[in-house]
Amino acid sequence: GSNPAGTDPSFGSVQVSPKGLAGTIEMSRELVDSASPGGDLIALAIMREDWQRQAEIRIYEALNTAQSGTITNGRVPSGAQARTVTTPDTELAVELRKALVAYANVRRRRPRNFIAGAAAADALAGQLDESANGVGEAMWRIWSASGNVAVNDFGTSSGDARLLILGTDDVVNFESPLASFRFDEAVGPGIVRCAVWGYHAVAVARPAGVASIRFS
């Protein structure tokens, strides 16, 4: 029967530390000038892919740190939801579905994505049927959550996440709009050194929105 009292919003802060990622490759002037497509375009595509692999490693490290906590008393924002699977070759798919339900209960919103490392992806491939076929770029789709395989393998210790479940806006990823690219003569006119570099940063904004499955 009365209006709620007004309050001033309170905003927290998270320190984000960008890191430069770079790489170089040497090519012959003939390959740069005469190849079709141009050697510089080939080099840019190769190095851009490697740059993305380096960025994914940093993202996993941030998520793996966040998932080391444990949710208690229903909802504690300082830790993540982590569950352990003893026999992944037979139990992982069932535990994944349980984890998706638990995520929705703890995070108060449905999961959006799950990403599997190599071992977890191999186990899922032997357990999921065609009903879990993905849509678009997703390999799998389970209860509205899109699943894919990581470019890099995940950690292998007992405390490392083998599969990660994420929501919307729980993790923020920053990177250069387009990694800078240039090539210069390195050894006389015959050898050209191609270089690519850019900045990358990642922040886990809501650790309670990171769920994981580990292997015992």
Tab-separated table of C-alpha atoms in Angstrom:
chain	number	residue	atom	x	y	z
A	1	GLY	CA	0.000	0.000	0.000
A	2	SER	CA	2.962	2.370	-0.137
A	3	ASN	CA	5.608	3.266	-2.676
A	4	PRO	CA	9.075	1.780	-2.219
A	5	ALA	CA	11.715	4.125	-0.872
A	6	GLY	CA	14.064	5.582	-3.452
A	7	THR	CA	17.748	4.674	-3.331
A	8	ASP	CA	20.835	5.775	-5.191
A	9	PRO	CA	22.325	3.144	-7.528
A	10	SER	CA	25.669	1.696	-6.514
A	11	PHE	CA	28.151	0.663	-9.175
A	12	GLY	CA	31.199	-1.523	-8.665
A	13	SER	CA	34.379	-1.494	-10.696
A	14	VAL	CA	36.618	-4.081	-12.337
A	15	GLN	CA	40.182	-3.438	-13.417
A	16	VAL	CA	40.855	-4.534	-16.987
A	17	SER	CA	44.438	-4.840	-18.212
A	18	PRO	CA	44.811	-5.085	-22.001
A	19	LYS	CA	47.736	-7.082	-23.332
A	20	GLY	CA	49.416	-6.809	-26.686
A	21	LEU	CA	49.419	-9.943	-28.848
A	22	ALA	CA	51.750	-10.095	-31.815
A	23	GLY	CA	53.446	-12.356	-34.317
A	24	THR	CA	55.771	-12.240	-37.325
A	25	ILE	CA	56.475	-14.379	-40.363
A	26	GLU	CA	59.121	-14.033	-43.083
A	27	MET	CA	58.235	-14.485	-46.755
A	28	SER	CA	60.043	-14.121	-50.046
A	29	ARG	CA	59.426	-10.969	-52.058
A	30	GLU	CA	58.328	-13.157	-54.967
A	31	LEU	CA	55.581	-14.761	-52.854
A	32	VAL	CA	54.370	-11.379	-51.632
A	33	ASP	CA	54.294	-9.805	-55.093
A	34	SER	CA	53.369	-12.682	-57.393
A	35	ALA	CA	51.219	-15.139	-55.444
A	36	SER	CA	47.492	-15.294	-56.144
A	37	PRO	CA	46.008	-14.392	-53.767
A	38	GLY	CA	48.810	-12.129	-52.597
A	39	GLY	CA	51.255	-13.556	-50.098
A	40	ASP	CA	50.545	-10.685	-47.722
A	41	LEU	CA	46.847	-11.672	-47.609
A	42	ILE	CA	47.794	-15.298	-46.920
A	43	ALA	CA	50.129	-14.195	-44.124
A	44	LEU	CA	47.470	-11.923	-42.602
A	45	ALA	CA	44.919	-14.748	-42.562
A	46	ILE	CA	47.396	-17.159	-40.917
A	47	MET	CA	48.528	-14.677	-38.289
A	48	ARG	CA	45.014	-13.453	-37.577
A	49	GLU	CA	43.993	-17.032	-36.808
A	50	ASP	CA	46.983	-17.426	-34.499
A	51	TRP	CA	46.120	-14.106	-32.803
A	52	GLN	CA	42.617	-15.410	-32.114
A	53	ARG	CA	44.069	-18.590	-30.608
A	54	GLN	CA	46.181	-16.491	-28.250
A	55	ALA	CA	43.122	-14.432	-27.311
A	56	GLU	CA	41.096	-17.576	-26.572
A	57	ILE	CA	43.830	-18.833	-24.238
A	58	ARG	CA	43.533	-15.597	-22.241
A	59	ILE	CA	39.745	-15.911	-22.126
A	60	TYR	CA	39.968	-19.479	-20.845
A	61	GLU	CA	42.466	-18.479	-18.154
A	62	ALA	CA	40.069	-15.787	-16.903
A	63	LEU	CA	37.077	-18.143	-16.941
A	64	ASN	CA	39.048	-20.985	-15.369
A	65	THR	CA	40.011	-18.684	-12.495
A	66	ALA	CA	36.398	-17.587	-12.021
A	67	GLN	CA	35.052	-21.150	-11.962
A	68	SER	CA	37.343	-22.150	-9.113
A	69	GLY	CA	34.800	-20.908	-6.557
A	70	THR	CA	31.642	-22.719	-5.427
A	71	ILE	CA	28.084	-21.425	-5.197
A	72	THR	CA	26.668	-21.942	-1.684
A	73	ASN	CA	23.342	-21.099	-0.060
A	74	GLY	CA	21.672	-20.855	-3.443
A	75	ARG	CA	23.460	-17.766	-4.785
A	76	VAL	CA	26.859	-16.359	-3.888
A	77	PRO	CA	28.266	-13.985	-6.539
A	78	SER	CA	31.885	-14.469	-5.485
A	79	GLY	CA	32.163	-18.015	-6.836
A	80	ALA	CA	31.146	-20.071	-9.824
A	81	GLN	CA	29.119	-23.224	-10.288
A	82	ALA	CA	31.466	-26.175	-10.629
A	83	ARG	CA	30.497	-29.825	-10.768
A	84	THR	CA	32.654	-32.921	-11.200
A	85	VAL	CA	32.113	-35.882	-13.514
A	86	THR	CA	33.788	-39.160	-12.610
A	87	THR	CA	33.067	-41.087	-15.822
A	88	PRO	CA	32.773	-38.503	-18.635
A	89	ASP	CA	32.504	-41.088	-21.428
A	90	THR	CA	29.108	-42.186	-20.097
A	91	GLU	CA	27.933	-39.403	-17.761
A	92	LEU	CA	28.899	-36.100	-19.369
A	93	ALA	CA	25.754	-35.498	-21.434
A	94	VAL	CA	23.475	-36.096	-18.419
A	95	GLU	CA	25.631	-33.913	-16.187
A	96	LEU	CA	25.604	-31.174	-18.827
A	97	ARG	CA	21.814	-31.081	-18.820
A	98	LYS	CA	21.811	-30.956	-15.014
A	99	ALA	CA	24.349	-28.136	-15.120
A	100	LEU	CA	22.184	-26.157	-17.565
A	101	VAL	CA	19.223	-26.437	-15.186
A	102	ALA	CA	21.357	-25.501	-12.176
A	103	TYR	CA	22.754	-22.508	-14.050
A	104	ALA	CA	19.282	-21.136	-14.724
A	105	ASN	CA	18.360	-21.569	-11.061
A	106	VAL	CA	21.493	-19.829	-9.731
A	107	ARG	CA	21.976	-17.133	-12.381
A	108	ARG	CA	18.248	-16.380	-12.712
A	109	ARG	CA	18.504	-16.475	-16.481
A	110	ARG	CA	18.901	-19.237	-19.002
A	111	PRO	CA	22.345	-20.290	-20.252
A	112	ARG	CA	23.317	-19.063	-23.679
A	113	ASN	CA	26.445	-21.024	-24.632
A	114	PHE	CA	28.595	-23.925	-23.566
A	115	ILE	CA	32.138	-24.526	-24.782
A	116	ALA	CA	33.862	-27.890	-24.526
A	117	GLY	CA	37.565	-28.644	-24.476
A	118	ALA	CA	38.882	-31.511	-26.602
A	119	ALA	CA	38.299	-34.309	-24.073
A	120	ALA	CA	34.804	-33.108	-23.168
A	121	ALA	CA	33.891	-32.633	-26.832
A	122	ASP	CA	35.052	-36.172	-27.611
A	123	ALA	CA	32.871	-37.557	-24.799
A	124	LEU	CA	29.838	-35.531	-25.904
A	125	ALA	CA	30.222	-36.671	-29.501
A	126	GLY	CA	29.666	-40.248	-28.376
A	127	GLN	CA	26.623	-39.447	-26.227
A	128	LEU	CA	24.543	-36.793	-28.018
A	129	ASP	CA	22.111	-37.865	-30.725
A	130	GLU	CA	20.702	-35.925	-33.678
A	131	SER	CA	18.204	-34.145	-31.444
A	132	ALA	CA	21.131	-32.042	-30.220
A	133	ASN	CA	22.190	-30.873	-33.700
A	134	GLY	CA	23.292	-27.249	-33.684
A	135	VAL	CA	21.886	-24.321	-35.608
A	136	GLY	CA	24.020	-21.902	-37.599
A	137	GLU	CA	27.584	-21.930	-36.284
A	138	ALA	CA	26.775	-24.111	-33.246
A	139	MET	CA	27.743	-27.787	-33.266
A	140	TRP	CA	25.112	-28.687	-30.664
A	141	ARG	CA	22.012	-27.097	-29.244
A	142	ILE	CA	20.599	-28.351	-25.938
A	143	TRP	CA	17.670	-26.641	-24.227
A	144	SER	CA	18.291	-23.339	-26.059
A	145	ALA	CA	22.030	-23.348	-25.232
A	146	SER	CA	24.401	-23.424	-28.210
A	147	GLY	CA	27.508	-25.599	-27.864
A	148	ASN	CA	30.854	-25.546	-29.627
A	149	VAL	CA	34.360	-26.987	-29.340
A	150	ALA	CA	37.181	-24.731	-28.168
A	151	VAL	CA	39.978	-23.879	-30.581
A	152	ASN	CA	42.519	-24.663	-27.830
A	153	ASP	CA	42.304	-27.576	-25.433
A	154	PHE	CA	41.409	-26.795	-21.824
A	155	GLY	CA	43.471	-27.479	-18.693
A	156	THR	CA	43.769	-31.070	-17.523
A	157	SER	CA	44.191	-30.849	-13.733
A	158	SER	CA	41.376	-31.847	-11.364
A	159	GLY	CA	40.519	-28.200	-10.714
A	160	ASP	CA	40.418	-27.132	-14.362
A	161	ALA	CA	37.203	-26.628	-16.305
A	162	ARG	CA	36.755	-29.151	-19.118
A	163	LEU	CA	33.437	-27.614	-20.198
A	164	LEU	CA	32.203	-24.056	-19.552
A	165	ILE	CA	28.631	-22.720	-19.501
A	166	LEU	CA	28.046	-19.004	-19.999
A	167	GLY	CA	25.169	-16.554	-20.055
A	168	THR	CA	24.721	-13.132	-21.632
A	169	ASP	CA	27.048	-10.283	-20.602
A	170	ASP	CA	28.702	-12.364	-17.855
A	171	VAL	CA	32.061	-12.185	-19.642
A	172	VAL	CA	33.286	-9.118	-21.523
A	173	ASN	CA	35.892	-9.500	-24.261
A	174	PHE	CA	37.819	-6.540	-25.713
A	175	GLU	CA	40.057	-6.638	-28.756
A	176	SER	CA	41.398	-4.318	-31.419
A	177	PRO	CA	38.800	-3.757	-34.183
A	178	LEU	CA	41.326	-5.190	-36.645
A	179	ALA	CA	44.821	-6.246	-35.711
A	180	SER	CA	47.330	-3.939	-37.402
A	181	PHE	CA	49.319	-5.479	-40.226
A	182	ARG	CA	52.425	-4.380	-42.092
A	183	PHE	CA	55.324	-5.870	-43.993
A	184	ASP	CA	58.841	-4.519	-44.413
A	185	GLU	CA	61.973	-5.590	-46.221
A	186	ALA	CA	64.011	-7.553	-43.693
A	187	VAL	CA	67.025	-8.945	-45.591
A	188	GLY	CA	67.702	-6.875	-48.676
A	189	PRO	CA	64.908	-6.842	-51.244
A	190	GLY	CA	64.444	-10.627	-51.226
A	191	ILE	CA	62.960	-11.291	-47.765
A	192	VAL	CA	59.911	-9.531	-46.363
A	193	ARG	CA	58.934	-9.713	-42.693
A	194	CYS	CA	55.188	-9.564	-42.081
A	195	ALA	CA	53.960	-8.550	-38.627
A	196	VAL	CA	50.574	-8.419	-36.953
A	197	TRP	CA	49.714	-7.045	-33.527
A	198	GLY	CA	46.749	-5.871	-31.515
A	199	TYR	CA	45.405	-5.395	-27.992
A	200	HIS	CA	43.214	-7.817	-26.085
A	201	ALA	CA	41.552	-7.803	-22.652
A	202	VAL	CA	38.934	-9.946	-20.947
A	203	ALA	CA	36.919	-9.397	-17.756
A	204	VAL	CA	34.572	-11.796	-15.961
A	205	ALA	CA	31.881	-9.331	-14.932
A	206	ARG	CA	29.666	-11.830	-13.092
A	207	PRO	CA	31.496	-14.870	-11.688
A	208	ALA	CA	28.140	-16.358	-10.636
A	209	GLY	CA	27.342	-16.549	-14.341
A	210	VAL	CA	30.189	-18.972	-15.064
A	211	ALA	CA	29.451	-22.677	-14.657
A	212	SER	CA	31.838	-25.531	-15.364
A	213	ILE	CA	32.192	-29.287	-15.465
A	214	ARG	CA	35.444	-30.869	-14.322
A	215	PHE	CA	36.805	-34.395	-14.612
A	216	SER	CA	37.869	-36.182	-11.446
